[in-house]
Coordinates of C-alpha atoms and ligand atoms in Angstrom, one line a residue:
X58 CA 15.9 -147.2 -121.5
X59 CA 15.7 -150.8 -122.6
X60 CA 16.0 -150.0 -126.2
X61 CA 19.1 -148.6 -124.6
X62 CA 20.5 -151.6 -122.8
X63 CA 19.7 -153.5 -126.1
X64 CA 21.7 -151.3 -128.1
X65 CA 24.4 -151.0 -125.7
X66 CA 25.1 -154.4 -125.9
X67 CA 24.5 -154.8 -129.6
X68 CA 27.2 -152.7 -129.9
X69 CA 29.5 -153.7 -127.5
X70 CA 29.5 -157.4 -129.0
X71 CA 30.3 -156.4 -132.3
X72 CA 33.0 -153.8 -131.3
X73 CA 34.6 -157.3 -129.2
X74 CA 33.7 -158.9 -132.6
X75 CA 35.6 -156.9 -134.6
X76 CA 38.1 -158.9 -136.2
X77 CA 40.5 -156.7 -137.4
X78 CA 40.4 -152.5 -137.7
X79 CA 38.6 -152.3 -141.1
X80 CA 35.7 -154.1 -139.2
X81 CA 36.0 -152.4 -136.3
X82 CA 35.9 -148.9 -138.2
X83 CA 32.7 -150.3 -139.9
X84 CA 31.3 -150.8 -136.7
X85 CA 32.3 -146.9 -135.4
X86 CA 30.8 -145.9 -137.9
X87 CA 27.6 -147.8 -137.8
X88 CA 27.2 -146.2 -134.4
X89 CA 28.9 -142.9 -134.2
X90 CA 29.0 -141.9 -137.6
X91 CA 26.7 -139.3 -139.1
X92 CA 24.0 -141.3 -139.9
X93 CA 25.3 -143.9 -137.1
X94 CA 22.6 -145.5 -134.6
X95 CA 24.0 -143.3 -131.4
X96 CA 24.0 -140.3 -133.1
X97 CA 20.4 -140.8 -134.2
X98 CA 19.9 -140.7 -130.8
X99 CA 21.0 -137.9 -130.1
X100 CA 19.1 -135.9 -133.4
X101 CA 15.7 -137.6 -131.7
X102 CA 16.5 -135.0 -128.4
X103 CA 14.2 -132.7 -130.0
X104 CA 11.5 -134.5 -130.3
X105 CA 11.2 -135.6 -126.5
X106 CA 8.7 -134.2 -124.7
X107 CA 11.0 -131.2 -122.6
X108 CA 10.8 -133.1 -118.8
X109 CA 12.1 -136.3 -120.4
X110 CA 15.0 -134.5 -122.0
X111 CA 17.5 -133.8 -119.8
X112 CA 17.6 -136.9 -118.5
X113 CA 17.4 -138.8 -121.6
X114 CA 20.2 -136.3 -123.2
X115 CA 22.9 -137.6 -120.3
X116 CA 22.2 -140.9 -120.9
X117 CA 22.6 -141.1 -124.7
X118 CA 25.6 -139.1 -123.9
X119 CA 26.6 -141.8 -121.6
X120 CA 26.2 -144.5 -124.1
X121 CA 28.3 -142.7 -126.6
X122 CA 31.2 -142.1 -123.9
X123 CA 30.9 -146.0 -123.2
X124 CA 31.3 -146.8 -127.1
X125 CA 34.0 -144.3 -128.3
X126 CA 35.9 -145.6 -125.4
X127 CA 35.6 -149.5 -126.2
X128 CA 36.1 -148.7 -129.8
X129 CA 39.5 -147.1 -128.6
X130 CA 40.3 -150.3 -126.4
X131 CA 39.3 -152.3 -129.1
X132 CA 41.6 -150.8 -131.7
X133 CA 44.4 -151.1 -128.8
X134 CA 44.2 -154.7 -129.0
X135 CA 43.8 -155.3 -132.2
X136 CA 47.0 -153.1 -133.2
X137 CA 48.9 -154.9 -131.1
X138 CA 47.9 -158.1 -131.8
X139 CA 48.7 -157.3 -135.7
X140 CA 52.0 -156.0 -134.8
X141 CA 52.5 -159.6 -133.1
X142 CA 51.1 -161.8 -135.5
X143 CA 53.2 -159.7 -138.5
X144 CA 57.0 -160.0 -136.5
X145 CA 56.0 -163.9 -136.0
X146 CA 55.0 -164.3 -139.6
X147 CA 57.9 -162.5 -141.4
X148 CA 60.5 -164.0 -138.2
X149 CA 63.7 -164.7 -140.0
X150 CA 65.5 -168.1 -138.4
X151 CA 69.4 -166.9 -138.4
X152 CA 70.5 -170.1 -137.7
X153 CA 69.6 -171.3 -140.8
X154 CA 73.2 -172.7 -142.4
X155 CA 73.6 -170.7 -145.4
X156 CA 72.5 -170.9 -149.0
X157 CA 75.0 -173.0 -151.2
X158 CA 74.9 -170.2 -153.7
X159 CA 76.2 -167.4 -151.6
X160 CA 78.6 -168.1 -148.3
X161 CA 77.8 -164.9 -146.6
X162 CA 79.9 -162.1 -145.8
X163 CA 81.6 -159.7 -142.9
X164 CA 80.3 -156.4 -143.0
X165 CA 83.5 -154.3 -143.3
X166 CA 82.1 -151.9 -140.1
X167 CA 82.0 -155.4 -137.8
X168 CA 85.4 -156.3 -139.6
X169 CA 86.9 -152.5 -138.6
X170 CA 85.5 -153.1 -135.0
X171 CA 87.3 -156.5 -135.1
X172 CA 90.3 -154.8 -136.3
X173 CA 90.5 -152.1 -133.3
X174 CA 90.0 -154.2 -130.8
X175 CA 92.6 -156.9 -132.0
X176 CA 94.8 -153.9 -131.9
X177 CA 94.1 -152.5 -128.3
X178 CA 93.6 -155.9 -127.4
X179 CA 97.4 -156.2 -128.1
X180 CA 98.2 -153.0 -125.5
X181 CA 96.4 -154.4 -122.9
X182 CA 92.5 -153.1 -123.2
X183 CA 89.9 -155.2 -122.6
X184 CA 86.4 -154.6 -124.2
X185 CA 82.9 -152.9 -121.9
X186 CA 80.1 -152.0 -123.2
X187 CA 76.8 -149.9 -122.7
X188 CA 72.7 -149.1 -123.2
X189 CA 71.9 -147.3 -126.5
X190 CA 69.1 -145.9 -125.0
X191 CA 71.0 -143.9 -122.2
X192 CA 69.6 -141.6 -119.0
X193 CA 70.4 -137.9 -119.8
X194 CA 73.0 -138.0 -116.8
X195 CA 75.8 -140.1 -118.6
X196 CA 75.1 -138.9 -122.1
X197 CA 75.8 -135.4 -120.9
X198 CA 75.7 -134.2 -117.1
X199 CA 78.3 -136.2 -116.0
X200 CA 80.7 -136.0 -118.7
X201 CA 80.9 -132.2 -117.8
X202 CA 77.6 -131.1 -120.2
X203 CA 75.4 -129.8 -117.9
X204 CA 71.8 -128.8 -119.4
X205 CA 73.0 -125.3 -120.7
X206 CA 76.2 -126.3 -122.3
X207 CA 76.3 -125.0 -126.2
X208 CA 77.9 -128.7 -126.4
X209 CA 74.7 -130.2 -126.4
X210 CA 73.5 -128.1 -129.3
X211 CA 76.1 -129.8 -131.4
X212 CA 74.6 -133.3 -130.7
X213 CA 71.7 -133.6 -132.6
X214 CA 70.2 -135.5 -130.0
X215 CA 67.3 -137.8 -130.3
X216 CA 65.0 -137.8 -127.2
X217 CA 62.6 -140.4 -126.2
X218 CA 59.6 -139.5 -124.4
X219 CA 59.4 -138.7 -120.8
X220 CA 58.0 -141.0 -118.3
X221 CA 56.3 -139.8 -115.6
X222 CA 58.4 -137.4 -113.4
X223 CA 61.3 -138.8 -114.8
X224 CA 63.8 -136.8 -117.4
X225 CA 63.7 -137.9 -121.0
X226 CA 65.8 -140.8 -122.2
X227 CA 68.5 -140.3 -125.1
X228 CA 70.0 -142.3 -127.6
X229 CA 73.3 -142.0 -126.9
X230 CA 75.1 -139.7 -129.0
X231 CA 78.7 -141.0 -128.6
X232 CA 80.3 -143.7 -126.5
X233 CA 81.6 -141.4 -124.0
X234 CA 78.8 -142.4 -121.2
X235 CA 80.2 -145.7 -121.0
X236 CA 83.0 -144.3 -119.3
X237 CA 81.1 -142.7 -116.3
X238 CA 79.1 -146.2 -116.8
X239 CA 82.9 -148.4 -116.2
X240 CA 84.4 -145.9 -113.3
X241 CA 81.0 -145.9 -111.4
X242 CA 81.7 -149.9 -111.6
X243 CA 84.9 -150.6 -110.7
X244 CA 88.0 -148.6 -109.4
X245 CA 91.0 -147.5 -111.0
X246 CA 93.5 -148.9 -113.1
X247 CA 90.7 -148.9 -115.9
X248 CA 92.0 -149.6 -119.7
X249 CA 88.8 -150.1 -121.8
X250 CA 87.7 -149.9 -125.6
X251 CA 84.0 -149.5 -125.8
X252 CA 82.6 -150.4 -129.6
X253 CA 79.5 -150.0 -129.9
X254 CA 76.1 -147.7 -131.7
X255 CA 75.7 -144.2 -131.6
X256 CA 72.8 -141.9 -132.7
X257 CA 72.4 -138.2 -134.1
X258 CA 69.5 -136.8 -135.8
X259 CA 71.4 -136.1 -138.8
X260 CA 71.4 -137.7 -142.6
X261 CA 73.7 -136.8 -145.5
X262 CA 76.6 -137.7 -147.6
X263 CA 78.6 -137.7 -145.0
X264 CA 76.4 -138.2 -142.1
X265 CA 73.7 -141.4 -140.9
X266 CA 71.8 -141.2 -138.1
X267 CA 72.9 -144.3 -136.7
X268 CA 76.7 -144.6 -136.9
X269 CA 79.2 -146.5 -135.0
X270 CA 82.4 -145.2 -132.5
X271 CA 85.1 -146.7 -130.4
X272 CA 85.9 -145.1 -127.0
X273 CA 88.5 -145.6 -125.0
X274 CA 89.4 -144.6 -121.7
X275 CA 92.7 -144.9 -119.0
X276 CA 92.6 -144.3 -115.7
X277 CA 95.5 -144.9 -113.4
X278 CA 98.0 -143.0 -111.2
X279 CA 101.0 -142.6 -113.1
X280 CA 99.6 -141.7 -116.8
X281 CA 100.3 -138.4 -118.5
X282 CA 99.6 -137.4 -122.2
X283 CA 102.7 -138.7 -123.6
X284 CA 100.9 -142.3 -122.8
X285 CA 97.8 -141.0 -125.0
X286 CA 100.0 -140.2 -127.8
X287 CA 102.5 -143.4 -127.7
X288 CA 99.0 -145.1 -127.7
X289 CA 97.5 -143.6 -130.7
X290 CA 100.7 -143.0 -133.0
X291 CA 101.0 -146.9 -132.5
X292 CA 97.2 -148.1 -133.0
X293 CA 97.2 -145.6 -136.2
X294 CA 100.7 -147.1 -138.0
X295 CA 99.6 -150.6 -137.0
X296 CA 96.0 -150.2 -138.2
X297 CA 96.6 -148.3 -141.7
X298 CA 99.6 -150.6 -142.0
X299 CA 101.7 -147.5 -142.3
X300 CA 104.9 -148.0 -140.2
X301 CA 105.8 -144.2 -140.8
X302 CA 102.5 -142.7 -141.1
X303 CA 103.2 -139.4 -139.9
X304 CA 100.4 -138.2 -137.0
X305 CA 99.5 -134.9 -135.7
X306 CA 98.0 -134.2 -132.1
X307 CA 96.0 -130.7 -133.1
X308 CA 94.9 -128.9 -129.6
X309 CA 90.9 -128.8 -129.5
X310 CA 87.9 -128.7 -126.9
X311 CA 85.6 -131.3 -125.7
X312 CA 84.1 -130.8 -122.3
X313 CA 84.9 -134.3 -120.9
X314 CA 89.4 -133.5 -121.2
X315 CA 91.2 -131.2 -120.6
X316 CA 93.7 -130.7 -122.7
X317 CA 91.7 -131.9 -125.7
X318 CA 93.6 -133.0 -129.1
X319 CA 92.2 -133.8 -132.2
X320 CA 94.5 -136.5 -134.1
X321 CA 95.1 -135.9 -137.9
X322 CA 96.9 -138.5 -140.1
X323 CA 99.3 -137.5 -143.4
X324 CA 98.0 -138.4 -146.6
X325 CA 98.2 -137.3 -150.1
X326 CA 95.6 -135.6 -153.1
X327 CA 97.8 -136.0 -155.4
X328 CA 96.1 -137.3 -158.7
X329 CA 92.8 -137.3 -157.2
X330 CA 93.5 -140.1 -155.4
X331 CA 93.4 -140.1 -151.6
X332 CA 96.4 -142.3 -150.1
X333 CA 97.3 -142.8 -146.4
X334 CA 100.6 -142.0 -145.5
X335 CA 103.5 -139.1 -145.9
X336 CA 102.1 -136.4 -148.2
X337 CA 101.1 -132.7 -148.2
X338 CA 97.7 -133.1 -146.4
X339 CA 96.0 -134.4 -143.4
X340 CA 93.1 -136.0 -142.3
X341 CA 91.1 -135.8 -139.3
X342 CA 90.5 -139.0 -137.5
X343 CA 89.7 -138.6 -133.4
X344 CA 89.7 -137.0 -130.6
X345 CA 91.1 -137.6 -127.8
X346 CA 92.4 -135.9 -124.2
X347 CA 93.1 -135.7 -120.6
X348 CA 90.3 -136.8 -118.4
X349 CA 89.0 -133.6 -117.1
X350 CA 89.0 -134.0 -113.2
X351 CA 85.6 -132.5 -113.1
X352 CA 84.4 -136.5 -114.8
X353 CA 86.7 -138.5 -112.2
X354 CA 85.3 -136.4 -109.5
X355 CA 81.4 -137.0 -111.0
X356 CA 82.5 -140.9 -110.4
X357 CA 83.7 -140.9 -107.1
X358 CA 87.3 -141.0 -107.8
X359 CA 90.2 -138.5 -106.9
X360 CA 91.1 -136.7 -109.2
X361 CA 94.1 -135.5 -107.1
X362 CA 95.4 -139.2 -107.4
X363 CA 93.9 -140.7 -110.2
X364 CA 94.5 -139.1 -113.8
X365 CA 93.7 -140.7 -117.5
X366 CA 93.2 -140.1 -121.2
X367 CA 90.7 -141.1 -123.3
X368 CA 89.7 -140.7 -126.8
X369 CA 87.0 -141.5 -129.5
X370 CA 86.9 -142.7 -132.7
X371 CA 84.8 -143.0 -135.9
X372 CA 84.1 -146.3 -137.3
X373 CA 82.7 -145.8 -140.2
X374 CA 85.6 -143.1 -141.2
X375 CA 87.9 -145.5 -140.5
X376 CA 86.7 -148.1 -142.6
X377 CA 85.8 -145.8 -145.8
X378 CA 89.8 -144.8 -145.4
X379 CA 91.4 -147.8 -145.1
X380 CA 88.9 -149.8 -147.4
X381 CA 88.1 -147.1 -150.2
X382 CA 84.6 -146.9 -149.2
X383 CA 83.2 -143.4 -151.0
X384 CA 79.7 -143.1 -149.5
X385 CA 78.6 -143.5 -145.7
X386 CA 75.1 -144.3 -146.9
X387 CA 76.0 -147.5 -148.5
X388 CA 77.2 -149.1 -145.4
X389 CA 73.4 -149.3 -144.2
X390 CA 71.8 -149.7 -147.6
X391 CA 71.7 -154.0 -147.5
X392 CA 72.9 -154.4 -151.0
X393 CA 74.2 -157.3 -152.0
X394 CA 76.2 -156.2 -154.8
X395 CA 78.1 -153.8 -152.0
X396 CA 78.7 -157.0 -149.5
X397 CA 80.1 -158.7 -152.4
X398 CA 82.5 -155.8 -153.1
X399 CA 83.5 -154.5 -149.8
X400 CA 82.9 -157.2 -147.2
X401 CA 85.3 -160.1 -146.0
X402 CA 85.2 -164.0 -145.6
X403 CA 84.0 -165.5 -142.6
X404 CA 87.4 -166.7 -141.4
X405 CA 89.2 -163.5 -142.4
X406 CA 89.1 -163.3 -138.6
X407 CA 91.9 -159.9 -138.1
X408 CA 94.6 -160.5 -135.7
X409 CA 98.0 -159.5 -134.9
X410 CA 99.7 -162.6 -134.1
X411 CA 102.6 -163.3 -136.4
X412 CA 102.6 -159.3 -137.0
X413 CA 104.5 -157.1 -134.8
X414 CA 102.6 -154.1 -134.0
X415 CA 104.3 -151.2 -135.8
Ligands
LIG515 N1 82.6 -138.1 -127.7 C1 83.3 -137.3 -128.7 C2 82.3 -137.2 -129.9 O1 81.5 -138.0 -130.1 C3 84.5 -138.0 -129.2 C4 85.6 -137.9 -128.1 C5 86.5 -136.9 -128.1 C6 85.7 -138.9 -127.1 C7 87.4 -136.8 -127.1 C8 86.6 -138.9 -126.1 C9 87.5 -137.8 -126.1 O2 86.7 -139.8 -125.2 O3 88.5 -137.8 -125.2 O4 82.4 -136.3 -130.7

């Protein structure tokens, strides 16, 4: 039983010795390892006389418990303190002025969110905001998506792991939850844009699974649908810089309005070349509706008093339009060469003043 204590300890100071997990693997496998010092322990049960062996097999068995289990604590540590000492070593300072060889650049998705809101900023929104990491509840429940809903199938949800008791966490899939978020805070009238990220497990041409939207919601006593179309005929004209852009309110379904419209813009193919504006085709852009009084009622407010509209919008699709951007991918991809092309000066800051909106 001494050798035991002896070992015991030898072991535990070189496991607390351990500098960093190649050492610390050395040192499981010193012990626990086939030909490791606690599992020759164990192999020397057979040769114990038979009255000394049950009691000598628990406590080798002990010993090996203890060790596997401040290996595991060991390795804890140690990853963590890596993790640490690598984000302090490759920290970047961003308030470093910038080099004299390159001025830096806008990234045309923060320039298209600067763009939006200078527009709705014009008609009287003002900006809120949200988690990305979002309780089940607001992501879905409350906008009228209750667990079974087929709607949920079409999010390609990422889910975070459950805490005890607790339902999972999301990353929020749209923007929408911000509006339960706003009318739980504060009562009606409510005129909000919410820019922000949104998450879908999803990654193609055409889809990344981190991608940007604007919502927007209304809520007063007086407004009725032609308000949501006056609204978004004007922010598309004045944002494509199309004063006749002809615009199309297509009847559709989302869960949280009812009616539901989904807004397509004219455009023409012709030549190959896509251009905004009066032409034989149309493009899809957002969707929008009525409040359904099923969400106003989920918030606490009467939805035989209070109506609203809301809508959501694509950033990125907004910006490959109006900028010429081909591929989604290479908004996230950190290329220089891109930046160069596609983003904007520094002071390029967008606003309306001086320009009437269309
Ligand atoms: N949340 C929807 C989506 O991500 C977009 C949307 C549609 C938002 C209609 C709205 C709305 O507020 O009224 O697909």
């Amino acid at each position: 039983m001494e050798d035991l204590d002896a070992l015991r300890g030898e072991l535990t100071a070189s496991i607390n010795g351990a500098a960093d997990l190649d050492a610390l693997e050395a040192v499981r496998v010193a012990a626990l390892g086939r030909k490791g010092s606690v599992t020759g322990l164990m192999k020397s049960l057979g040769q114990l006389d038979p009255s000394e062996r049950k009691a000598a097999g628990q406590a080798f068995n002990a010993l090996k418990d203890e060790i596997a289990e401040a290996i595991e604590a060991r390795k804890k540590t140690l990853s963590e303190s890596g993790l640490d000492a690598r984000l302090a070593e490759e920290q970047v300072d961003v308030t470093l002025p910038a080099r004299p060889e390159r001025s830096g650049s806008i990234h045309p998705i923060s320039q298209t969110i600067d763009e939006v809101i200078s527009i709705f900023g014009e008609m009287g929104f003002t900006v809120a905001e949200g988690p990305d990491i979002e309780e089940d509840w607001y992501n879905f429940t409350a906008l009228n998506i209750p667990p079974d809903h087929p709607a949920r199938q079409e999010h390609d949800t990422f889910y975070l792991n459950a805490e005890k008791g607790d339902s999972r966490m999301v990353l929020r899939t749209h923007t929408s939850p911000v509006q339960i978020r706003t009318m739980q805070a504060k009562k009606p009238p409510i005129r909000i844009i919410v820019p922000g990220r949104t998450y879908r497990c999803d990654h193609d041409a055409t889809h990344s699974p981190m991608f940007h939207q604007v919502e927007a919601l209304v809520v007063d006593e007086s407004t009725h649908m032609g308000h949501l179309k006056g609204c978004l005929i004007e922010f598309c004209r004045t944002f494509f810089g199309v004063e006749d852009l002809p615009v199309r309110f297509r009847p559709s379904y989302f869960p949280f309005t009812e009616p539901s419209a989904e807004v397509d813009i004219g455009c023409s193919r012709e030549g190959g070349s896509l251009k905004i504006g009066a032409g034989a085709d149309w493009l899809e852009i957002l969707g929008s509706g009525m409040v359904n009084p099923k969400v106003l009622e989920n918030c606490g407010i009467d939805s035989t008093r209070y109506q609203g509209f809301a809508f959501g919008i694509g950033i990125e699709r907004l910006a490959m339009l109006k900028y010429g951007i081909p591929d989604l991918r290479t908004f996230y991809d950190s290329d220089i060469r891109w930046l160069d092309h596609f983003g904007f000066k520094p002071l390029d800051v967008p606003s309306l003043v001086g320009r009437a909106l269309a």
